[in-house]
Amino acid sequence: MFKEVAPRVYSWASIIDEATIAQAAQLTELPIVWPHVALMPDAHYGKGSSVGTVIPTKEAVIPAAVGVDIGCGMIAARTKYTQADIAGL
């Protein structure tokens, strides 16, 4: 279950520190971040953005948002979906 820990910041973590919440809340001020930021159960303060944060964007990609924790369980997988399938989302 999740809870809103700041405006437009939802957390699935049972324990989360204030610095991580503040860092995530700061991300929501970017005009490309929409509709909210999500903190996963392992979220913690990071360099630039919190590690364990899902940052949905509109018409933008932020490659550096994965931070210094890349490879912590993320994978790339080819799917049947194309750009046309997700256009306008």
Coordinates of C-alpha atoms in Angstrom, one line a residue:
M1 CA 0.0 0.0 0.0
F2 CA 1.2 3.5 -0.7
K3 CA 0.7 6.8 1.0
E4 CA 1.2 10.4 -0.1
V5 CA 4.2 11.8 1.8
A6 CA 4.3 15.2 0.1
P7 CA 2.2 16.8 -2.7
R8 CA 2.6 14.6 -5.8
V9 CA 5.0 12.2 -4.0
Y10 CA 3.7 8.7 -3.3
S11 CA 5.7 6.2 -1.2
W12 CA 5.6 2.4 -1.0
A13 CA 8.3 2.4 1.7
S14 CA 7.5 1.4 5.2
I15 CA 10.4 3.5 6.5
I16 CA 11.5 6.6 4.6
D17 CA 13.7 9.5 5.8
E18 CA 12.8 13.2 5.4
A19 CA 15.8 14.0 3.1
T20 CA 14.5 11.4 0.6
I21 CA 11.0 12.8 0.7
A22 CA 12.3 16.4 0.3
Q23 CA 14.5 15.3 -2.7
A24 CA 11.5 13.6 -4.4
A25 CA 9.3 16.6 -3.7
Q26 CA 11.8 18.9 -5.4
L27 CA 11.6 16.7 -8.5
T28 CA 7.8 17.4 -8.8
E29 CA 8.6 21.1 -9.4
L30 CA 10.1 20.2 -12.8
P31 CA 7.6 20.9 -15.6
I32 CA 8.5 17.7 -17.3
V33 CA 7.6 15.5 -14.3
W34 CA 4.0 14.3 -14.5
P35 CA 1.8 13.2 -12.8
H36 CA 3.7 12.3 -9.6
V37 CA 7.0 10.8 -8.3
A38 CA 6.9 7.4 -6.7
L39 CA 9.2 6.1 -4.0
M40 CA 9.8 2.4 -4.0
P41 CA 10.3 0.4 -0.8
D42 CA 14.1 0.7 -1.1
A43 CA 14.1 4.4 -1.7
H44 CA 16.9 6.4 -0.2
Y45 CA 18.7 9.8 -0.6
G46 CA 20.9 9.9 -3.6
K47 CA 23.2 12.1 -5.7
G48 CA 20.9 14.2 -7.9
S49 CA 17.7 12.2 -7.3
S50 CA 16.7 9.6 -4.7
V51 CA 17.6 6.0 -5.5
G52 CA 14.5 3.9 -5.8
T53 CA 12.5 6.7 -7.3
V54 CA 10.2 6.4 -10.3
I55 CA 10.1 9.7 -12.2
P56 CA 7.5 9.7 -15.0
T57 CA 8.1 12.5 -17.5
K58 CA 6.1 14.1 -20.3
E59 CA 7.9 14.6 -23.6
A60 CA 11.3 14.1 -22.0
V61 CA 13.8 11.4 -21.0
I62 CA 16.3 11.8 -18.1
P63 CA 19.0 9.2 -18.6
A64 CA 21.0 10.4 -15.6
A65 CA 17.9 9.9 -13.3
V66 CA 19.0 6.3 -12.6
G67 CA 21.9 7.8 -10.7
V68 CA 24.8 5.9 -9.2
D69 CA 22.7 2.9 -8.4
I70 CA 22.3 1.6 -11.9
G71 CA 22.3 -2.2 -12.2
C72 CA 20.5 -2.6 -8.9
G73 CA 17.9 -4.9 -10.4
M74 CA 16.8 -2.9 -13.5
I75 CA 16.7 -4.7 -16.8
A76 CA 15.8 -3.7 -20.4
A77 CA 13.4 -6.0 -22.2
R78 CA 12.2 -5.9 -25.8
T79 CA 8.4 -5.8 -26.0
K80 CA 5.8 -5.9 -28.7
Y81 CA 5.0 -2.2 -28.1
T82 CA 6.2 0.6 -30.4
Q83 CA 6.4 4.4 -30.1
A84 CA 2.9 4.6 -31.7
D85 CA 1.5 2.5 -28.8
I86 CA 2.6 4.9 -26.2
A87 CA 2.2 8.2 -28.0
G88 CA 0.0 10.6 -26.2
L89 CA 0.3 8.9 -22.8

